[in-house]
CSV table of C-alpha atoms in Angstrom, one decimal:
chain,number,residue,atom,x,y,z
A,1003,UNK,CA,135.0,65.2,83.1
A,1004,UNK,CA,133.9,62.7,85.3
A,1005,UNK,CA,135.2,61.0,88.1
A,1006,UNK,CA,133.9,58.2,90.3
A,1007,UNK,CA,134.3,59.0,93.6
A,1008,UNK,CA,135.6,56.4,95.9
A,1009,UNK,CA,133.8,57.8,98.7
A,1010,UNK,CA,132.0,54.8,100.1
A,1011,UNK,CA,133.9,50.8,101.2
A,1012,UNK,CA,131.7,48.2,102.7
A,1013,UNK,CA,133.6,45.0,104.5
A,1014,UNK,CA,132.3,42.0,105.2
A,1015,UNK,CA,130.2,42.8,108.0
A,1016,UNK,CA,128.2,45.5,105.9
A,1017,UNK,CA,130.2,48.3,108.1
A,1018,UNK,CA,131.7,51.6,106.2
A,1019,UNK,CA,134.8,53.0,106.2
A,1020,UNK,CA,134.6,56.4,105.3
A,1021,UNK,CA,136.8,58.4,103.0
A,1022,UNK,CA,138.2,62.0,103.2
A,1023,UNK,CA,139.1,64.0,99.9
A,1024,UNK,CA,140.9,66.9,98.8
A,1025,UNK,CA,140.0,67.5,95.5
A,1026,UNK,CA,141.0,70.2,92.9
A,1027,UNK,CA,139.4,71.8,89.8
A,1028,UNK,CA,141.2,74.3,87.1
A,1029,UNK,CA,139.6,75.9,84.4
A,1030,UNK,CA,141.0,77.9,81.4
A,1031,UNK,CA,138.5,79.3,78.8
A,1032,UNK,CA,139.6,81.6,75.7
A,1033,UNK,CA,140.0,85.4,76.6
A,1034,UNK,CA,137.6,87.7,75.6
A,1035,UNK,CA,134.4,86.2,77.2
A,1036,UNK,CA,132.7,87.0,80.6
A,1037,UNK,CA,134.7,84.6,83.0
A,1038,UNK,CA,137.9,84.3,84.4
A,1039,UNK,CA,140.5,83.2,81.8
A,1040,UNK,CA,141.5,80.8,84.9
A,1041,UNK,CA,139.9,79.3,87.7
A,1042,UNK,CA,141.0,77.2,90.6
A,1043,UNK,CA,138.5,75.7,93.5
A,1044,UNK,CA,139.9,73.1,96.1
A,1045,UNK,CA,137.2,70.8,98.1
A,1046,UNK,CA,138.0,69.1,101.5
A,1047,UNK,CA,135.1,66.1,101.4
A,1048,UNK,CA,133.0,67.8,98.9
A,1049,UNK,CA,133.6,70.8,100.8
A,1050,UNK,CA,134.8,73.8,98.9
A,1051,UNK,CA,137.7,75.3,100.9
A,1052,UNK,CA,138.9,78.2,98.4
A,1053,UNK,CA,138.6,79.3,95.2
A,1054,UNK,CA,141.2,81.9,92.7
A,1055,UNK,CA,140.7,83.5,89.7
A,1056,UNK,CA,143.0,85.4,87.3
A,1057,UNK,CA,141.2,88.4,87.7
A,1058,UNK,CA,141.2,88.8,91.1
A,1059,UNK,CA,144.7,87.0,91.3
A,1060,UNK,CA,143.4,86.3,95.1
A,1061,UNK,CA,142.7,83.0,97.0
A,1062,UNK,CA,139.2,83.4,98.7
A,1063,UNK,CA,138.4,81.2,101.5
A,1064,UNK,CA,135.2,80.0,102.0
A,1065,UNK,CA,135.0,78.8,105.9
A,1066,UNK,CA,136.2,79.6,109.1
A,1067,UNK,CA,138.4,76.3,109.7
A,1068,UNK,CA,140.0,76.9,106.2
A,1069,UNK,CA,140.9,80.3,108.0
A,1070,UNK,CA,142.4,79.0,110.6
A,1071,UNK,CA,144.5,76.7,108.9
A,1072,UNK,CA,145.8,79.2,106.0
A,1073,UNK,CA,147.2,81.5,109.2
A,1074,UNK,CA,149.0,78.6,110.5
A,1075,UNK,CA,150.6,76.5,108.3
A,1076,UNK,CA,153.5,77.2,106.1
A,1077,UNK,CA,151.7,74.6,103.9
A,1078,UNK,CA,149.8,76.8,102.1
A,1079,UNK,CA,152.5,78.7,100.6
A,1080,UNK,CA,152.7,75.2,98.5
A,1081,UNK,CA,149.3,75.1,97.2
A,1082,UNK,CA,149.1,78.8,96.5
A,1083,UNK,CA,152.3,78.5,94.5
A,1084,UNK,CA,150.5,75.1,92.4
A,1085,UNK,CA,147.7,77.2,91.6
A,1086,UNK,CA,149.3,80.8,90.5
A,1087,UNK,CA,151.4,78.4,88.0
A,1088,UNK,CA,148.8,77.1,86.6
A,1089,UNK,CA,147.4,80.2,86.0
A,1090,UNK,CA,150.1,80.8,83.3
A,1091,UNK,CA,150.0,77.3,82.0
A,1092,UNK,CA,146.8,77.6,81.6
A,1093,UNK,CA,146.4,80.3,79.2
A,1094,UNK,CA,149.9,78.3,77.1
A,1095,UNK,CA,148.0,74.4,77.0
A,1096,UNK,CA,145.1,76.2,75.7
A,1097,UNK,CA,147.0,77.8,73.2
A,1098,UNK,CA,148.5,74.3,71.9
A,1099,UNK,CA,145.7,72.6,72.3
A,1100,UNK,CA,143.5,74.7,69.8
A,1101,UNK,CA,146.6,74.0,67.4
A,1102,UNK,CA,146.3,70.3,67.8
A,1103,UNK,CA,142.5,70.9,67.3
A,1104,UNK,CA,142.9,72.9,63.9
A,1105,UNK,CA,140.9,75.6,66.0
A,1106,UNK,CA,142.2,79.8,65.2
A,1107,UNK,CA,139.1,81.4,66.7
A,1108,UNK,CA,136.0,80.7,69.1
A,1109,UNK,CA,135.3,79.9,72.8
A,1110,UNK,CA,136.9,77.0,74.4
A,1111,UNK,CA,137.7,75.3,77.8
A,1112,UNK,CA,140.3,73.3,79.8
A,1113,UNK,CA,139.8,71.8,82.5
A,1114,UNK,CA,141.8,69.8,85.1
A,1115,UNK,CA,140.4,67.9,87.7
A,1116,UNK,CA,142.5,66.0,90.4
A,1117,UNK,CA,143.2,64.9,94.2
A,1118,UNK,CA,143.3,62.3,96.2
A,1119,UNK,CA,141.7,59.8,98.8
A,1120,UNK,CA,142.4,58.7,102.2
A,1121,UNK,CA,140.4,56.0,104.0
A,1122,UNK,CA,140.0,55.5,107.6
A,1123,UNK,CA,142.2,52.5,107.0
A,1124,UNK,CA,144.9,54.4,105.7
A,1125,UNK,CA,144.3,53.1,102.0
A,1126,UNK,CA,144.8,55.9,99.8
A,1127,UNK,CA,144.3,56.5,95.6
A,1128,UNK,CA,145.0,59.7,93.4
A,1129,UNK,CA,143.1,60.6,90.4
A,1130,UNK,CA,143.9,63.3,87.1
A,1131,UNK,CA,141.7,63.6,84.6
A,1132,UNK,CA,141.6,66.7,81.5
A,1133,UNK,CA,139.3,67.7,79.1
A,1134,UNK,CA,138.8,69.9,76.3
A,1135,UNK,CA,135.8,71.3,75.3
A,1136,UNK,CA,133.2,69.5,77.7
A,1137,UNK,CA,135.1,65.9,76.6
A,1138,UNK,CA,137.5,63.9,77.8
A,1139,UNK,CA,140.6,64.7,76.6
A,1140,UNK,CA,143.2,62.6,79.3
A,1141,UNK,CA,143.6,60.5,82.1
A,1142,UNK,CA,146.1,59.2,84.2
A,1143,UNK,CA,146.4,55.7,85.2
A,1144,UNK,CA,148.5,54.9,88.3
A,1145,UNK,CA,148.1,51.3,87.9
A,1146,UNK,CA,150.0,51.3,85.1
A,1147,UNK,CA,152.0,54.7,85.4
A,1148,UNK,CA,150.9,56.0,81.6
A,1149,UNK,CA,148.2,58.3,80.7
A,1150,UNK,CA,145.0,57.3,78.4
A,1151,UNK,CA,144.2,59.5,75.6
A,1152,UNK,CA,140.8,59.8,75.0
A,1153,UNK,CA,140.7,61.6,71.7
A,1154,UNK,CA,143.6,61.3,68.8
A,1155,UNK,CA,144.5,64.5,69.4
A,1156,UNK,CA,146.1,63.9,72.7
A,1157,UNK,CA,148.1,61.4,71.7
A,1158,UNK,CA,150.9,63.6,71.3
A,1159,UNK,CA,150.8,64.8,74.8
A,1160,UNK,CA,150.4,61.3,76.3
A,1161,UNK,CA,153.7,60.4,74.2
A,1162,UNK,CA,155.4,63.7,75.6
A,1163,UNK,CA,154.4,63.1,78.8
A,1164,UNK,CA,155.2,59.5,79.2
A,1165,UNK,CA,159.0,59.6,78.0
A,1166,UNK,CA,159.4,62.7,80.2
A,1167,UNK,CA,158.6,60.5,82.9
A,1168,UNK,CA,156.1,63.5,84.0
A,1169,UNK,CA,153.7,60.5,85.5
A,1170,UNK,CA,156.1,60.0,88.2
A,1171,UNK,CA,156.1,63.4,89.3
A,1172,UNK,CA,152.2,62.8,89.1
A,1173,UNK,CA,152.5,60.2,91.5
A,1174,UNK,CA,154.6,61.8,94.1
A,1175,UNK,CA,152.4,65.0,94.2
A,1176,UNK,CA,149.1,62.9,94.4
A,1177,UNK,CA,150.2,60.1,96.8
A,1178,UNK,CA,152.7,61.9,98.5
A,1179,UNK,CA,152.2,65.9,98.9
A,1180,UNK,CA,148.3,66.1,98.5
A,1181,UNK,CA,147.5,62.9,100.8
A,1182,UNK,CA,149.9,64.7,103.0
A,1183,UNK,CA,148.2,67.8,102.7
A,1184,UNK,CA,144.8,66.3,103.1
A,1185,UNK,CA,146.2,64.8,106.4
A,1186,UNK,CA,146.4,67.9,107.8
A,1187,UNK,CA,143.5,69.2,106.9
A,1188,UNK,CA,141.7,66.3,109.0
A,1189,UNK,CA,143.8,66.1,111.7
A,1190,UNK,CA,143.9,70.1,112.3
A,1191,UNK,CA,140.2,70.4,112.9
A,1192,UNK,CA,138.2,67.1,113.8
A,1193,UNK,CA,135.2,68.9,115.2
A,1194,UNK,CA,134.7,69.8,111.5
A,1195,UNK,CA,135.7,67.3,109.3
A,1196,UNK,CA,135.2,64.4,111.7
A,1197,UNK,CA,132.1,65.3,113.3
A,1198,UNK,CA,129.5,62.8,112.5
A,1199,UNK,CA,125.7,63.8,111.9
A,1200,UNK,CA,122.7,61.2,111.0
A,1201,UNK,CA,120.8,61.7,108.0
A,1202,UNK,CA,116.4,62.9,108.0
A,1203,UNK,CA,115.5,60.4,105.6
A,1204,UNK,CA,112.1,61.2,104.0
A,1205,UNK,CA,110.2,58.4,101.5
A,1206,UNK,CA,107.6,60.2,99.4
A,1207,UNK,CA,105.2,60.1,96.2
A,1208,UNK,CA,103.5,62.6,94.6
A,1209,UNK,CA,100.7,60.4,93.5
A,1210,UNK,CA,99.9,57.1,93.1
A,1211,UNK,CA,101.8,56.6,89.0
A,1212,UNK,CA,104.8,59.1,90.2
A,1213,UNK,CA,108.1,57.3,91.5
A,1214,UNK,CA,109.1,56.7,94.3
A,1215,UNK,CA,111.6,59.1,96.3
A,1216,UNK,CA,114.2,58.3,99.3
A,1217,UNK,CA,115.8,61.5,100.2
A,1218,UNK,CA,118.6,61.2,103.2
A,1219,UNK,CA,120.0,64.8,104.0
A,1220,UNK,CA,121.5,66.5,107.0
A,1221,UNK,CA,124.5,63.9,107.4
A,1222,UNK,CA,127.8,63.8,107.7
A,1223,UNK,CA,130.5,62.5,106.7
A,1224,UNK,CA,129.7,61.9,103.1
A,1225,UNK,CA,129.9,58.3,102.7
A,1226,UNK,CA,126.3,57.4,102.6
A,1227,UNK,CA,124.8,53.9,100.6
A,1228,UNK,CA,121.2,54.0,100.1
A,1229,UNK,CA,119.4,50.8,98.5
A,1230,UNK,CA,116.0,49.7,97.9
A,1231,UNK,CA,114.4,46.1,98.9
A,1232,UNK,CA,111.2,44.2,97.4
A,1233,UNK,CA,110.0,42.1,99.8
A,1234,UNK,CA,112.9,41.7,101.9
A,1235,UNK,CA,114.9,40.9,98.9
A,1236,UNK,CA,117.6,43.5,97.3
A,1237,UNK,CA,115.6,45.1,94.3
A,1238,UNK,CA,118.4,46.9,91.5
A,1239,UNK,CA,116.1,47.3,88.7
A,1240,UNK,CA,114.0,50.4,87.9
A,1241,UNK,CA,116.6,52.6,90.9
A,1242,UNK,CA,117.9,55.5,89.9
A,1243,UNK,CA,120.7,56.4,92.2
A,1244,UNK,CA,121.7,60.2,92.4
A,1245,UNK,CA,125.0,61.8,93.2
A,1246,UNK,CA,125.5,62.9,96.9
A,1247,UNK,CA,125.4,66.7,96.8
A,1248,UNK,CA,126.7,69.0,99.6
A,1249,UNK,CA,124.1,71.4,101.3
A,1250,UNK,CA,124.4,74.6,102.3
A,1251,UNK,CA,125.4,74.0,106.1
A,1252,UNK,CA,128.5,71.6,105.1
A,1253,UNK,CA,126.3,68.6,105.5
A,1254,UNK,CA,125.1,66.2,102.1
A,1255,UNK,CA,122.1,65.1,100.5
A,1256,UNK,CA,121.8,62.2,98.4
A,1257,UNK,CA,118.5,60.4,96.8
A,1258,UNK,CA,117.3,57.3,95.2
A,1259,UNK,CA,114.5,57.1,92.9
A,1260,UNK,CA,112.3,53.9,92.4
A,1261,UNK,CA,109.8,53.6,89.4
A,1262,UNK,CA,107.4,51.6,89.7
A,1263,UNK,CA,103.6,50.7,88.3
A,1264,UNK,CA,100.6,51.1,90.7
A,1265,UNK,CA,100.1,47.4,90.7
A,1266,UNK,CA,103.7,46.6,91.9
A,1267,UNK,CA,103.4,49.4,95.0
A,1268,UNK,CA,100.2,48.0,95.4
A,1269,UNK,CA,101.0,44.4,95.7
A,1270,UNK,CA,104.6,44.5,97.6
A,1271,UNK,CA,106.5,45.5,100.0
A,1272,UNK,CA,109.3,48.1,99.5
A,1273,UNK,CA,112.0,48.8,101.8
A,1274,UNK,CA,114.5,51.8,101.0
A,1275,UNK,CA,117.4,51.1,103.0
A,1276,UNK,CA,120.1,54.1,104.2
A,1277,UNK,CA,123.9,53.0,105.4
A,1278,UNK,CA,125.2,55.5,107.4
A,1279,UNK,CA,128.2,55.6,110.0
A,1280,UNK,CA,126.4,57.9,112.8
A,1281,UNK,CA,123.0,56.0,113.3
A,1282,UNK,CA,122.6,54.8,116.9
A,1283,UNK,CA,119.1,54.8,117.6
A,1284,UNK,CA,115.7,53.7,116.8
A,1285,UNK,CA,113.5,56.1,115.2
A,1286,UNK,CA,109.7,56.2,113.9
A,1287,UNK,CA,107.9,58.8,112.1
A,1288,UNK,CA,104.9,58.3,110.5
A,1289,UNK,CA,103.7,60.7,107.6
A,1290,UNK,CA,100.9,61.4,105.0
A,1291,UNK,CA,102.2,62.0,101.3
A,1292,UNK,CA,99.2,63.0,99.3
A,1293,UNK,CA,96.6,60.2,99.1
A,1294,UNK,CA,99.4,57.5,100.1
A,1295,UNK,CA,100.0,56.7,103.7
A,1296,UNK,CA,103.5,56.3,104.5
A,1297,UNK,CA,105.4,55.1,107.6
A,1298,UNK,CA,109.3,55.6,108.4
A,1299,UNK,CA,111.3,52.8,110.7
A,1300,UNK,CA,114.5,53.3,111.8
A,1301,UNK,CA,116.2,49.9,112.6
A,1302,UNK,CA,119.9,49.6,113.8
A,1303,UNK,CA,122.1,47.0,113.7
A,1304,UNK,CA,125.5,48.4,114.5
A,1305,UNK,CA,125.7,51.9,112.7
A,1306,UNK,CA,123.3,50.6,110.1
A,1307,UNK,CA,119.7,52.4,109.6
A,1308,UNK,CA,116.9,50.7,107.5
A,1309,UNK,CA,113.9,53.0,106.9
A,1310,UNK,CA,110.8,50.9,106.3
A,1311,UNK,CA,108.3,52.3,103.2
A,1312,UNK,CA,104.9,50.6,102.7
A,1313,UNK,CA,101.7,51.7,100.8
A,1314,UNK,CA,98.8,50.8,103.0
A,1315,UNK,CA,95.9,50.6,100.5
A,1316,UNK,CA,92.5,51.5,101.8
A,1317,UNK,CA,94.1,53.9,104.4
């Protein structure tokens, strides 16, 4: 399954408007493996808050805020009740779907993923997305209110599901109850989920054929845009963008890759540029990366930071 996070908006001014998530992920696998026959983890901006499994048949909270809010809100009682549900669904869906699959025996896997958005500017989206077996099985369209099957196989179900109306209660729950729920989460503790941390940006190169790496990490909130310029002017060939990935302390990494040839990192400039909300101030860092001499400059404009990469040959 793969969804494409909405976590990023620039305006006309190049500012950025950043977006909190609460995002769910279920998981039903065949019995008689290894794992849980059902799994549930919830994330508040890419932040796992909890997790269940069927064995266990116990939510386990992974941070102390989380804590906090589970003893003091009746809220909970709501999403506990979603997931223990499930668990029982689950195990059923799987069942039907192996039917619709021809499938008697074997390992297999069902997954869920859903949530919604809410941006600073109160815009908000919902997303729901299965699939079967590592694939894409179906998705739900709120533009439109219908689901797209992805396989023939759920055809059926998006038929079912469609004249039962089941999209509207879709709606509702993602627009309505979990952008409520998500509300809460943010208001409840700000010196969590609004504190604001600037990224360590690092450039660096193995050696003189290996690509070229910009690695911001350390920051917070997620919403982060990093892009690369070639001689002042915005380069989008040969970049490979990475996803943002959360780090241990609550904070997010995130890298771009730039391949290029010796002659082109000889003979221009490039510029690897990092957007983020919480840069105030000018920094410099200067810093030797094998035989290639590298140099770091912060520039602000605004809450935008440009970090400055050149090759200085004969140095």
């Amino acid at each position: 399954l793969q969804h494409k996070e909405h976590l990023l908006i620039k305006d006309e001014i190049g500012s950025i408007l950043a977006t909190h998530s609460l995002q769910f992920f279920y998981t039903g696998v065949t019995p008689g493996s290894s794992f849980p026959e059902f799994t549930a983890v919830g994330q508040v901006d890419g932040e796992q808050g909890g997790c269940y499994d069927s064995n266990s048949k116990k939510v386990s909270l992974k941070t102390n805020w989380i804590w906090k809010v589970w003893n003091d809100l009746d809220q909970w009682k709501g999403i506990a009740q979603h997931v223990t549900t499930h668990d029982v669904n689950f195990r059923d869906s799987l069942i039907y779907l192996m039917k619709l699959f021809n499938q008697t025996k074997g390992f297999h896997i069902l997954q869920h993923t859903f949530g919604c958005e809410l941006d600073d500017d109160g815009s908000k989206r919902g997303f729901s997305l299965y699939g079967y077996d590592g694939e894409d099985f179906l998705v739900l369209d709120l533009n439109t209110f219908t689901y797209i099957a992805s396989v023939s196989q759920s055809v059926p179900i998006k038929r079912q599901w469609e004249e039962a109306e089941y999209v509207t209660y879709q709606k509702h729950f993602l627009l309505y109850e979990c952008i409520g729920w998500l509300k809460t989460f943010v208001e409840y503790d700000r010196s969590t989920l609004k504190r604001k941390v600037s990224p360590e940006v690092s450039v660096f190169q193995k050696d003189s054929s290996s690509p070229v790496v910009c690695h911001a990490t350390g920051f917070f909130p997620k919403a982060v845009m990093i892009t690369w310029q070639k001689n002042g002017e915005e380069l989008n060939e040969d970049v490979d963008l990475r996803e943002t990935l959360p780090n241990e302390d609550g904070t997010f990494q995130k890298r771009s890759i730039l391949t290029l040839s010796p002659e082109e990192l000889k003979n221009n400039n490039y510029t690897c540029v990092v957007h983020h909300e919480e840069l105030e101030k000018m920094i410099l860092v200067g810093t030797m990366v094998g035989a290639v001499m590298a140099f770091f400059l912060l520039l602000v404009m605004g809450f935008v930071g440009v970090f400055i990469w050149k090759k200085m040959s004969g140095k």
